[in-house]
Amino acid sequence: DIQMTQSPSSLSASVGDRVTITCRASQSISGYLSWYQQKPGNAPKLLIYAASSLQSGVPSRFSGSGSGTDFTLTISSLQPEDFATYYCQQSYSLPLTFGQGTRLEI
Amino acid sequence: QVQLVESGGGVVQPGRSLRLSCAASGFTFSNYALHWVRQAPGKGLEWVAFISDDGTNKYYADSVKGRFTISRDNYKNTLYLQMNSLRAEDTAVYHCAREGMGATRRSFDYWGQGTLVTVSS
């Protein structure tokens, strides 16, 4: 199985900050990487797919990059509604696996 | 709009069974692969099971293989998860999720809100 490791596990930031979250795969997954945002009590929401493609309706301050084993999610200017937990997920092969999550706090 | 609504969760004793359902609407159900993803209280996301659009291909996480069975009824637009021999570690919110197509293949573009399963004596 492909293991996904996110860093950091938690992050404190302020409105307007630029934030980067990293995800590393235990083997190459090419560009088969998705990012999700989850707020307490809600289902996850797809933000980024294929490493760098923005899902429809997602603000352009979110961006993704990377290929192979190393990937990043960047939020260019944090907004109050962005404080949530973020997960990466490899879509390369079954079983599908998620990172452990990054909690973004004020 | 796309909607996925889970039901069937509850409190169950260890070793017992439970069947979850996920009613879908707003899209052509039979065109999409579907998954179950769970989240233990205060923990991260764990993929549980996959079923292809026509129901012929299924795949399970090792943690549930041999105990859980995923199925679907493309006439009723409903996804199921039969859970047998339940264990305390199966306690979680269970989400059904639609798999995307094309570039979003093997990603989850829509999720249900989930149904809570608590395994406890």
CSV table of C-alpha atoms in Angstrom, one decimal:
chain,number,residue,atom,x,y,z
A,1,ASP,CA,0.0,0.0,0.0
A,2,ILE,CA,1.1,3.6,-0.7
A,3,GLN,CA,1.6,5.6,2.5
A,4,MET,CA,0.9,9.3,2.5
A,5,THR,CA,2.7,11.6,5.0
A,6,GLN,CA,1.6,15.2,5.5
A,7,SER,CA,3.5,17.9,7.3
A,8,PRO,CA,3.0,19.7,9.5
A,9,SER,CA,0.3,18.0,11.5
A,10,SER,CA,-0.9,21.3,12.7
A,11,LEU,CA,-0.2,24.9,11.7
A,12,SER,CA,-1.1,28.3,13.2
A,13,ALA,CA,-1.5,31.2,10.9
A,14,SER,CA,-3.3,34.5,10.5
A,15,VAL,CA,-5.7,35.9,8.0
A,16,GLY,CA,-3.7,37.1,5.0
A,17,ASP,CA,-0.8,34.7,5.5
A,18,ARG,CA,0.5,32.5,2.8
A,19,VAL,CA,0.5,28.9,3.9
A,20,THR,CA,2.0,25.7,2.4
A,21,ILE,CA,1.2,22.1,3.4
A,22,THR,CA,3.4,19.2,2.2
A,23,CYS,CA,2.4,15.7,1.3
A,24,ARG,CA,4.9,12.9,0.6
A,25,ALA,CA,4.1,9.5,-1.0
A,26,SER,CA,6.0,6.4,-0.1
A,27,GLN,CA,6.5,5.7,-3.8
A,28,SER,CA,6.0,7.6,-7.0
A,29,ILE,CA,2.4,8.4,-7.8
A,30,SER,CA,3.1,10.6,-10.8
A,31,GLY,CA,0.5,13.4,-10.5
A,32,TYR,CA,-2.3,11.3,-9.0
A,33,LEU,CA,-2.8,13.4,-5.9
A,34,SER,CA,-5.9,15.2,-4.5
A,35,TRP,CA,-6.4,17.6,-1.7
A,36,TYR,CA,-9.5,18.0,0.5
A,37,GLN,CA,-10.7,20.5,3.0
A,38,GLN,CA,-12.8,19.4,6.0
A,39,LYS,CA,-14.5,21.6,8.5
A,40,PRO,CA,-15.8,20.3,11.8
A,41,GLY,CA,-19.0,18.3,11.4
A,42,ASN,CA,-18.9,18.5,7.6
A,43,ALA,CA,-17.9,16.1,4.9
A,44,PRO,CA,-14.6,16.6,3.1
A,45,LYS,CA,-14.6,18.9,0.0
A,46,LEU,CA,-12.4,18.3,-3.0
A,47,LEU,CA,-10.1,21.3,-3.6
A,48,ILE,CA,-7.4,20.0,-6.0
A,49,TYR,CA,-7.1,17.0,-8.2
A,50,ALA,CA,-4.4,15.7,-10.5
A,51,ALA,CA,-1.9,17.5,-8.2
A,52,SER,CA,-2.6,21.0,-9.6
A,53,SER,CA,-6.1,21.2,-11.1
A,54,LEU,CA,-8.5,23.4,-9.2
A,55,GLN,CA,-11.9,21.8,-8.7
A,56,SER,CA,-14.8,23.9,-10.0
A,57,GLY,CA,-16.0,26.5,-7.5
A,58,VAL,CA,-12.8,26.5,-5.4
A,59,PRO,CA,-11.2,29.9,-4.9
A,60,SER,CA,-8.1,30.6,-6.9
A,61,ARG,CA,-6.1,31.3,-3.7
A,62,PHE,CA,-5.8,27.6,-3.4
A,63,SER,CA,-3.1,25.9,-5.6
A,64,GLY,CA,-1.3,22.6,-5.8
A,65,SER,CA,2.0,21.5,-7.2
A,66,GLY,CA,4.3,18.5,-7.3
A,67,SER,CA,4.7,15.1,-9.0
A,68,GLY,CA,6.3,11.8,-8.2
A,69,THR,CA,6.5,11.7,-4.4
A,70,ASP,CA,6.4,15.3,-3.2
A,71,PHE,CA,3.4,17.6,-3.4
A,72,THR,CA,2.3,20.9,-1.9
A,73,LEU,CA,-0.9,22.7,-1.2
A,74,THR,CA,-0.6,26.5,-1.0
A,75,ILE,CA,-3.1,29.0,0.2
A,76,SER,CA,-1.9,32.4,-1.1
A,77,SER,CA,-3.8,34.6,1.3
A,78,LEU,CA,-5.7,32.9,4.2
A,79,GLN,CA,-9.3,33.9,4.7
A,80,PRO,CA,-11.3,33.2,7.8
A,81,GLU,CA,-13.2,30.4,6.2
A,82,ASP,CA,-10.0,28.5,5.3
A,83,PHE,CA,-9.3,27.5,8.9
A,84,ALA,CA,-10.0,23.7,8.6
A,85,THR,CA,-8.2,20.4,8.3
A,86,TYR,CA,-6.6,19.5,5.0
A,87,TYR,CA,-6.0,16.0,3.7
A,88,CYS,CA,-4.0,14.7,0.7
A,89,GLN,CA,-5.1,11.5,-1.0
A,90,GLN,CA,-3.3,9.4,-3.6
A,91,SER,CA,-5.5,8.4,-6.6
A,92,TYR,CA,-2.8,6.3,-8.2
A,93,SER,CA,-3.9,2.8,-7.1
A,94,LEU,CA,-6.2,0.9,-4.8
A,95,PRO,CA,-6.2,0.8,-1.9
A,96,LEU,CA,-6.7,4.6,-1.9
A,97,THR,CA,-4.9,6.2,1.0
A,98,PHE,CA,-5.0,9.6,2.8
A,99,GLY,CA,-2.5,11.6,4.6
A,100,GLN,CA,-3.1,12.0,8.3
A,101,GLY,CA,-4.3,15.5,7.9
A,102,THR,CA,-3.1,19.0,8.7
A,103,ARG,CA,-5.1,21.1,11.1
A,104,LEU,CA,-4.9,24.8,10.1
A,105,GLU,CA,-5.7,27.0,13.1
A,106,ILE,CA,-5.9,30.7,13.8
B,1,GLN,CA,-27.7,19.0,-7.6
B,2,VAL,CA,-25.8,15.9,-6.6
B,3,GLN,CA,-26.9,14.5,-3.3
B,4,LEU,CA,-25.7,11.5,-1.3
B,5,VAL,CA,-27.6,10.7,1.9
B,6,GLU,CA,-26.4,7.9,4.2
B,7,SER,CA,-28.6,6.1,6.7
B,8,GLY,CA,-28.5,2.9,8.8
B,9,GLY,CA,-26.0,3.9,11.4
B,10,GLY,CA,-26.5,3.3,15.1
B,11,VAL,CA,-25.1,1.6,18.2
B,12,VAL,CA,-24.4,-2.1,17.8
B,13,GLN,CA,-22.7,-4.7,20.0
B,14,PRO,CA,-19.3,-6.2,19.0
B,15,GLY,CA,-19.8,-9.2,16.7
B,16,ARG,CA,-23.1,-8.0,15.4
B,17,SER,CA,-24.1,-6.8,11.9
B,18,LEU,CA,-25.3,-3.5,10.4
B,19,ARG,CA,-26.2,-2.4,6.9
B,20,LEU,CA,-25.6,1.1,5.7
B,21,SER,CA,-27.4,2.7,2.8
B,22,CYS,CA,-26.5,5.7,0.6
B,23,ALA,CA,-29.3,7.2,-1.5
B,24,ALA,CA,-28.1,9.1,-4.5
B,25,SER,CA,-29.8,11.8,-6.6
B,26,GLY,CA,-28.9,14.5,-9.1
B,27,PHE,CA,-26.7,12.4,-11.4
B,28,THR,CA,-26.8,9.3,-13.5
B,29,PHE,CA,-26.1,6.8,-10.7
B,30,SER,CA,-25.1,3.9,-13.0
B,31,ASN,CA,-22.3,5.9,-14.6
B,32,TYR,CA,-20.2,6.3,-11.5
B,33,ALA,CA,-18.0,4.3,-9.3
B,34,LEU,CA,-18.7,4.7,-5.6
B,35,HIS,CA,-16.8,4.3,-2.4
B,36,TRP,CA,-17.2,4.2,1.4
B,37,VAL,CA,-14.8,6.2,3.5
B,38,ARG,CA,-14.8,6.3,7.3
B,39,GLN,CA,-13.6,8.6,10.0
B,40,ALA,CA,-13.2,7.5,13.5
B,41,PRO,CA,-14.0,10.1,16.2
B,42,GLY,CA,-11.2,12.8,16.2
B,43,LYS,CA,-9.2,10.9,13.6
B,44,GLY,CA,-8.4,11.1,9.9
B,45,LEU,CA,-10.0,9.7,6.8
B,46,GLU,CA,-9.8,6.0,6.0
B,47,TRP,CA,-10.9,4.5,2.7
B,48,VAL,CA,-13.0,1.4,3.2
B,49,ALA,CA,-14.4,0.0,-0.1
B,50,PHE,CA,-14.9,0.6,-3.8
B,51,ILE,CA,-17.5,-0.6,-6.3
B,52,SER,CA,-17.4,-0.1,-10.0
B,53,ASP,CA,-20.2,1.6,-11.9
B,54,ASP,CA,-21.8,-1.7,-12.9
B,55,GLY,CA,-21.1,-3.4,-9.6
B,56,THR,CA,-18.8,-6.1,-11.1
B,57,ASN,CA,-15.6,-4.9,-9.5
B,58,LYS,CA,-15.1,-4.5,-5.8
B,59,TYR,CA,-12.1,-3.7,-3.6
B,60,TYR,CA,-11.7,-3.5,0.2
B,61,ALA,CA,-9.3,-2.2,2.7
B,62,ASP,CA,-7.5,-5.0,4.5
B,63,SER,CA,-9.0,-3.8,7.8
B,64,VAL,CA,-12.5,-4.8,6.6
B,65,LYS,CA,-11.8,-7.5,4.1
B,66,GLY,CA,-13.9,-10.6,4.7
B,67,ARG,CA,-16.3,-8.8,7.1
B,68,PHE,CA,-17.7,-5.9,5.0
B,69,THR,CA,-19.5,-6.2,1.6
B,70,ILE,CA,-20.2,-3.3,-0.7
B,71,SER,CA,-23.0,-3.5,-3.2
B,72,ARG,CA,-25.3,-1.3,-5.2
B,73,ASP,CA,-28.7,-1.2,-6.8
B,74,ASN,CA,-28.6,0.8,-10.0
B,75,TYR,CA,-32.4,0.8,-10.3
B,76,LYS,CA,-32.9,2.2,-6.8
B,77,ASN,CA,-29.9,4.6,-7.1
B,78,THR,CA,-28.6,3.2,-3.8
B,79,LEU,CA,-25.2,2.1,-2.4
B,80,TYR,CA,-24.9,-0.3,0.5
B,81,LEU,CA,-22.4,-1.5,3.0
B,82,GLN,CA,-23.1,-4.7,4.8
B,83,MET,CA,-20.9,-4.8,7.9
B,84,ASN,CA,-20.6,-8.1,9.8
B,85,SER,CA,-18.5,-9.2,12.8
B,86,LEU,CA,-18.2,-5.6,13.9
B,87,ARG,CA,-15.4,-4.5,16.2
B,88,ALA,CA,-14.9,-1.5,18.5
B,89,GLU,CA,-12.3,-0.2,16.0
B,90,ASP,CA,-15.1,0.0,13.3
B,91,THR,CA,-16.6,2.9,15.3
B,92,ALA,CA,-16.7,5.8,12.9
B,93,VAL,CA,-18.7,8.1,10.7
B,94,TYR,CA,-19.2,6.4,7.4
B,95,HIS,CA,-19.4,8.5,4.3
B,96,CYS,CA,-20.3,7.4,0.8
B,97,ALA,CA,-18.4,9.2,-1.9
B,98,ARG,CA,-18.7,9.5,-5.6
B,99,GLU,CA,-15.6,8.9,-7.7
B,100,GLY,CA,-14.9,11.4,-10.3
B,101,MET,CA,-14.4,10.8,-14.0
B,102,GLY,CA,-11.5,11.6,-16.3
B,103,ALA,CA,-8.9,13.6,-14.5
B,104,THR,CA,-10.8,13.1,-11.2
B,105,ARG,CA,-10.8,9.3,-11.5
B,106,ARG,CA,-10.1,7.7,-8.1
B,107,SER,CA,-10.8,11.1,-6.4
B,108,PHE,CA,-14.0,11.8,-4.5
B,109,ASP,CA,-15.9,14.7,-6.1
B,110,TYR,CA,-19.0,14.5,-3.9
B,111,TRP,CA,-19.5,13.2,-0.4
B,112,GLY,CA,-22.4,12.4,1.8
B,113,GLN,CA,-22.6,13.9,5.3
B,114,GLY,CA,-22.1,10.5,6.8
B,115,THR,CA,-23.8,8.1,9.3
B,116,LEU,CA,-22.3,7.3,12.7
B,117,VAL,CA,-21.7,3.7,13.6
B,118,THR,CA,-20.8,3.0,17.2
B,119,VAL,CA,-19.7,-0.5,18.2
B,120,SER,CA,-20.0,-0.9,21.9
B,121,SER,CA,-21.3,-3.4,24.5
